[in-house]
């Protein structure tokens, strides 16, 4: 049986990454017709798809209302999207980290604040932090992420320039110095560990995103750390098709920084057969979806 699979990009970045091109080829080898289409473009490539897989919809946070409306349109149309629309909507707001912490997942000490200098300074004093990371609860790719240092008026001035909308919130987190040596990313397909890699920031930088000079390196975490990363998925209402658990290891314990269920880079080109594992998991999930239909 031939399956039509649409891999989602966006108008700003309409092409697949080199990593996802490997995934697309692995799907084609498995008798799939692969389409590549931006979520904020024409809807035709999604209507005729047996599966829609979110891969490079990296501009979604600039058009959040339109993106969530598009997810709802897929959902209401009975078009299978991976990860599921409900799981992705939950993952869009970084306050999910507090829900994970409530379920026993180790995360950095975290506060939710308004992005105003006085609120940030007050929260840092109350927590006893000299350095903290600030990031919008609705954001991606390191957009408007800052390192706040005690008394650093120049850094706080950046927050003044954000002109936050009413009700906008930021996560304020204790600064984790280990991240400067690299953030560990553990990748799972259908709940099974596939591979891991390090996202290493450039010198003098703490943000690991590529636009800030971050680079990717293969990683081989011990089984104890992989088990801790896998346990994060047990806190979810369903097993995602793909997941990337990001964190740093401190005294043998994984401190989770992010759980990426929307459009994470998966570094398939750094791990042998990772693309094939992703493709196989996709088809297995697709078969379960269609066989469960009445």
Short mmCIF file of C-alpha atoms in Angstrom, two decimals:
data_model
loop_
_atom_site.label_atom_id
_atom_site.label_comp_id
_atom_site.label_asym_id
_atom_site.label_seq_id
_atom_site.Cartn_x
_atom_site.Cartn_y
_atom_site.Cartn_z
CA UNK A 1 0.00 0.00 0.00
CA UNK A 2 1.30 3.45 -0.93
CA UNK A 3 0.99 6.13 1.75
CA UNK A 4 1.06 9.87 1.10
CA UNK A 5 3.05 11.59 3.85
CA UNK A 6 3.29 15.38 4.06
CA UNK A 7 6.28 16.78 5.93
CA UNK A 8 5.53 20.22 7.33
CA UNK A 9 7.81 23.21 6.85
CA UNK A 10 6.96 26.93 6.84
CA UNK A 11 7.08 29.85 4.43
CA UNK A 12 10.22 31.30 6.02
CA UNK A 13 12.07 27.98 5.70
CA UNK A 14 10.23 25.96 3.05
CA UNK A 15 12.92 23.32 2.46
CA UNK A 16 13.78 20.25 4.50
CA UNK A 17 16.98 20.20 6.51
CA UNK A 18 19.71 17.74 5.55
CA UNK A 19 18.59 15.63 8.52
CA UNK A 20 14.96 15.50 7.41
CA UNK A 21 15.92 14.78 3.81
CA UNK A 22 17.25 11.47 5.13
CA UNK A 23 13.88 10.84 6.76
CA UNK A 24 12.05 11.66 3.53
CA UNK A 25 14.25 9.25 1.58
CA UNK A 26 13.70 6.50 4.14
CA UNK A 27 9.94 6.97 3.74
CA UNK A 28 10.22 6.81 -0.06
CA UNK A 29 12.19 3.57 0.17
CA UNK A 30 9.24 2.25 2.19
CA UNK A 31 6.84 2.94 -0.69
CA UNK A 32 5.62 6.35 0.52
CA UNK A 33 4.86 9.38 -1.60
CA UNK A 34 6.46 12.27 0.29
CA UNK A 35 5.21 15.83 -0.01
CA UNK A 36 6.85 18.88 1.56
CA UNK A 37 4.60 21.83 2.32
CA UNK A 38 4.55 24.90 4.61
CA UNK A 39 1.85 24.87 7.26
CA UNK A 40 1.05 28.50 6.41
CA UNK A 41 0.72 27.85 2.67
CA UNK A 42 -1.89 26.09 0.54
CA UNK A 43 -3.92 23.41 2.32
CA UNK A 44 -4.16 20.99 -0.61
CA UNK A 45 -1.01 18.98 0.32
CA UNK A 46 -2.56 18.20 3.70
CA UNK A 47 -6.05 17.25 2.54
CA UNK A 48 -4.85 14.22 0.55
CA UNK A 49 -2.26 13.05 3.09
CA UNK A 50 -2.46 9.82 5.07
CA UNK A 51 -0.05 11.39 7.56
CA UNK A 52 1.13 14.91 8.35
CA UNK A 53 4.42 15.10 10.25
CA UNK A 54 5.53 18.40 11.80
CA UNK A 55 9.17 18.90 10.95
CA UNK A 56 10.21 22.49 10.19
CA UNK A 57 7.29 24.74 11.15
CA UNK A 58 9.84 26.95 12.87
CA UNK A 59 7.99 30.25 12.49
CA UNK A 60 4.85 29.12 14.33
CA UNK A 61 5.49 31.36 17.37
CA UNK A 62 5.24 34.45 15.15
CA UNK A 63 1.73 33.39 14.06
CA UNK A 64 0.59 31.39 17.04
CA UNK A 65 -3.17 31.92 16.64
CA UNK A 66 -3.00 30.93 12.97
CA UNK A 67 -0.87 27.89 13.78
CA UNK A 68 -3.22 26.59 16.47
CA UNK A 69 -6.19 27.21 14.14
CA UNK A 70 -4.41 25.14 11.47
CA UNK A 71 -3.89 22.31 13.96
CA UNK A 72 -7.59 22.43 14.80
CA UNK A 73 -8.45 22.31 11.09
CA UNK A 74 -6.37 19.13 10.69
CA UNK A 75 -7.96 17.63 13.77
CA UNK A 76 -11.52 18.42 12.71
CA UNK A 77 -10.83 17.12 9.23
CA UNK A 78 -9.73 13.74 10.54
CA UNK A 79 -6.26 14.23 9.06
CA UNK A 80 -3.70 12.34 11.18
CA UNK A 81 -0.98 14.70 12.39
CA UNK A 82 2.11 13.67 14.34
CA UNK A 83 2.59 14.54 16.97
CA UNK A 84 -1.11 14.85 17.76
CA UNK A 85 -2.68 18.30 17.80
CA UNK A 86 -3.61 17.98 21.47
CA UNK A 87 -0.07 17.00 22.46
CA UNK A 88 1.45 19.82 20.42
CA UNK A 89 -0.94 22.42 21.86
CA UNK A 90 0.09 21.33 25.37
CA UNK A 91 3.76 21.58 24.42
CA UNK A 92 3.49 25.10 22.94
CA UNK A 93 3.33 26.74 26.38
CA UNK A 94 6.57 26.21 28.28
CA UNK A 95 4.68 26.14 31.56
CA UNK A 96 4.35 22.43 30.76
CA UNK A 97 7.70 22.19 32.57
CA UNK A 98 5.93 22.98 35.84
CA UNK A 99 3.43 20.19 35.12
CA UNK A 100 6.34 17.79 34.54
CA UNK A 101 7.96 18.93 37.77
CA UNK A 102 4.69 18.20 39.56
CA UNK A 103 4.90 14.66 38.19
CA UNK A 104 8.39 14.20 39.61
CA UNK A 105 10.61 15.29 36.69
CA UNK A 106 13.73 17.22 37.72
CA UNK A 107 13.84 20.69 36.14
CA UNK A 108 15.80 23.87 36.98
CA UNK A 109 14.25 26.02 39.69
CA UNK A 110 11.64 28.02 37.79
CA UNK A 111 9.38 31.03 38.31
CA UNK A 112 6.70 32.49 36.02
CA UNK A 113 6.97 36.29 35.81
CA UNK A 114 5.87 39.16 33.64
CA UNK A 115 8.69 40.39 31.35
CA UNK A 116 9.20 43.61 33.28
CA UNK A 117 12.51 44.58 34.91
CA UNK A 118 11.01 45.17 38.35
CA UNK A 119 9.19 41.83 38.35
CA UNK A 120 12.31 40.00 37.17
CA UNK A 121 14.57 41.70 39.73
CA UNK A 122 12.07 40.99 42.53
CA UNK A 123 11.81 37.30 41.57
CA UNK A 124 15.59 36.93 41.41
CA UNK A 125 16.01 38.48 44.86
CA UNK A 126 13.31 36.22 46.31
CA UNK A 127 14.97 33.12 44.82
CA UNK A 128 18.46 34.21 45.79
CA UNK A 129 19.75 33.99 42.20
CA UNK A 130 22.58 36.12 40.83
CA UNK A 131 22.08 34.78 37.29
CA UNK A 132 18.94 33.50 35.57
CA UNK A 133 17.67 32.67 32.11
CA UNK A 134 14.50 34.39 30.91
CA UNK A 135 12.41 33.01 28.04
CA UNK A 136 8.84 33.64 26.84
CA UNK A 137 6.41 30.87 27.73
CA UNK A 138 5.23 31.04 24.11
CA UNK A 139 8.35 31.04 22.00
CA UNK A 140 10.90 28.96 20.11
CA UNK A 141 14.41 28.84 18.65
CA UNK A 142 15.91 31.01 21.37
CA UNK A 143 13.73 33.97 20.35
CA UNK A 144 13.82 36.64 23.10
CA UNK A 145 15.81 34.43 25.45
CA UNK A 146 18.16 36.39 27.70
CA UNK A 147 20.67 35.83 30.47
CA UNK A 148 19.80 38.12 33.39
CA UNK A 149 22.62 38.94 35.78
CA UNK A 150 22.16 40.55 39.17
CA UNK A 151 22.27 44.32 38.79
CA UNK A 152 22.90 44.22 35.04
CA UNK A 153 20.81 47.17 33.96
CA UNK A 154 21.86 46.76 30.32
CA UNK A 155 20.37 43.27 30.27
CA UNK A 156 17.20 44.35 32.06
CA UNK A 157 16.86 47.12 29.49
CA UNK A 158 16.42 44.42 26.85
CA UNK A 159 13.28 43.35 28.65
CA UNK A 160 12.03 46.93 28.70
CA UNK A 161 12.26 46.97 24.92
CA UNK A 162 10.06 43.90 24.47
CA UNK A 163 6.80 45.84 24.90
CA UNK A 164 4.99 42.82 26.31
CA UNK A 165 1.34 42.36 25.49
CA UNK A 166 -1.15 42.21 28.38
CA UNK A 167 -0.91 38.90 30.18
CA UNK A 168 2.35 37.85 28.51
CA UNK A 169 4.54 35.72 30.74
CA UNK A 170 8.15 34.61 30.89
CA UNK A 171 9.85 31.66 32.50
CA UNK A 172 12.64 32.74 34.80
CA UNK A 173 15.01 29.87 35.57
CA UNK A 174 18.11 29.52 37.66
CA UNK A 175 21.16 29.63 35.42
CA UNK A 176 22.62 26.14 34.90
CA UNK A 177 26.36 26.57 34.24
CA UNK A 178 26.69 23.02 32.89
CA UNK A 179 24.82 24.09 29.75
CA UNK A 180 27.94 25.95 28.61
CA UNK A 181 29.56 22.54 28.04
CA UNK A 182 26.56 21.40 25.99
CA UNK A 183 22.93 20.41 26.37
CA UNK A 184 22.13 16.73 25.95
CA UNK A 185 19.28 15.81 23.59
CA UNK A 186 17.82 12.29 23.76
CA UNK A 187 15.62 11.30 20.79
CA UNK A 188 12.81 8.75 21.01
CA UNK A 189 10.63 7.28 18.26
CA UNK A 190 7.35 5.76 19.40
CA UNK A 191 8.72 5.71 22.94
CA UNK A 192 11.92 3.83 22.03
CA UNK A 193 15.33 5.48 22.41
CA UNK A 194 17.02 6.09 19.06
CA UNK A 195 20.09 8.28 19.62
CA UNK A 196 21.45 11.29 21.43
CA UNK A 197 23.47 14.37 20.60
CA UNK A 198 24.95 17.41 22.29
CA UNK A 199 23.94 20.95 21.40
CA UNK A 200 27.05 22.96 22.22
CA UNK A 201 26.90 26.77 22.48
CA UNK A 202 29.54 28.96 20.92
CA UNK A 203 32.21 30.42 23.17
CA UNK A 204 30.82 33.01 25.56
CA UNK A 205 27.22 32.08 24.70
CA UNK A 206 24.69 30.10 26.74
CA UNK A 207 22.02 29.69 24.07
CA UNK A 208 22.54 26.45 22.13
CA UNK A 209 20.39 27.36 19.11
CA UNK A 210 22.06 27.36 15.69
CA UNK A 211 21.33 31.04 15.05
CA UNK A 212 23.58 31.84 18.04
CA UNK A 213 26.38 29.66 16.74
CA UNK A 214 25.45 26.43 18.50
CA UNK A 215 26.71 23.20 16.96
CA UNK A 216 25.65 19.56 17.16
CA UNK A 217 27.82 16.61 18.19
CA UNK A 218 27.00 12.90 18.64
CA UNK A 219 26.57 11.85 22.27
CA UNK A 220 26.45 8.50 24.03
CA UNK A 221 24.78 8.94 27.42
CA UNK A 222 24.83 6.11 29.96
CA UNK A 223 21.79 3.86 30.20
CA UNK A 224 20.80 5.43 33.53
CA UNK A 225 20.45 8.86 31.89
CA UNK A 226 18.51 7.41 28.93
CA UNK A 227 16.09 5.79 31.38
CA UNK A 228 15.58 9.12 33.11
CA UNK A 229 14.86 10.79 29.76
CA UNK A 230 12.42 8.01 28.81
CA UNK A 231 10.62 8.39 32.14
CA UNK A 232 9.66 11.94 31.10
CA UNK A 233 7.47 10.45 28.36
CA UNK A 234 5.59 8.42 30.97
CA UNK A 235 4.15 11.71 32.25
CA UNK A 236 2.31 12.30 28.97
CA UNK A 237 -1.27 11.22 28.17
CA UNK A 238 -0.05 9.44 25.02
CA UNK A 239 3.21 8.18 23.55
CA UNK A 240 4.47 10.68 20.96
CA UNK A 241 5.69 9.51 17.56
CA UNK A 242 8.84 11.53 18.13
CA UNK A 243 10.21 13.31 21.17
CA UNK A 244 13.40 15.07 22.11
CA UNK A 245 14.23 15.36 25.79
CA UNK A 246 16.77 18.13 26.41
CA UNK A 247 18.72 18.57 29.61
CA UNK A 248 22.02 18.59 31.43
CA UNK A 249 23.44 15.88 33.67
CA UNK A 250 24.34 16.92 37.20
CA UNK A 251 25.72 14.30 39.60
CA UNK A 252 24.24 11.54 37.46
CA UNK A 253 20.77 13.11 37.38
CA UNK A 254 19.14 14.50 34.23
CA UNK A 255 17.91 18.04 34.76
CA UNK A 256 15.29 18.56 32.04
CA UNK A 257 15.43 21.90 30.22
CA UNK A 258 12.85 21.20 27.50
CA UNK A 259 10.61 18.44 26.16
CA UNK A 260 10.31 19.01 22.41
CA UNK A 261 7.20 17.52 20.80
CA UNK A 262 6.48 20.03 18.05
CA UNK A 263 9.26 20.63 15.50
CA UNK A 264 12.59 19.67 17.04
CA UNK A 265 15.75 19.15 15.07
CA UNK A 266 16.49 15.43 15.38
CA UNK A 267 20.06 15.28 13.99
CA UNK A 268 19.27 12.17 11.98
CA UNK A 269 22.48 12.66 10.03
CA UNK A 270 24.56 12.16 13.20
CA UNK A 271 23.31 8.66 14.01
CA UNK A 272 23.45 5.63 11.69
CA UNK A 273 20.00 4.30 10.77
CA UNK A 274 18.15 6.97 12.81
CA UNK A 275 16.21 8.11 9.74
CA UNK A 276 15.21 4.52 9.03
CA UNK A 277 14.03 4.07 12.62
CA UNK A 278 11.94 7.24 12.35
CA UNK A 279 10.40 6.12 9.05
CA UNK A 280 9.60 2.65 10.40
CA UNK A 281 7.98 4.15 13.51
CA UNK A 282 5.97 6.52 11.32
CA UNK A 283 4.53 3.74 9.18
CA UNK A 284 3.80 1.61 12.23
CA UNK A 285 1.92 4.52 13.80
CA UNK A 286 0.12 5.24 10.55
CA UNK A 287 -1.06 1.65 10.25
CA UNK A 288 -2.39 1.72 13.80
CA UNK A 289 -4.23 4.97 13.03
CA UNK A 290 -5.98 3.72 9.91
CA UNK A 291 -6.72 0.22 11.21
CA UNK A 292 -8.41 1.75 14.26
CA UNK A 293 -10.79 3.78 12.07
CA UNK A 294 -14.37 2.46 12.08
#
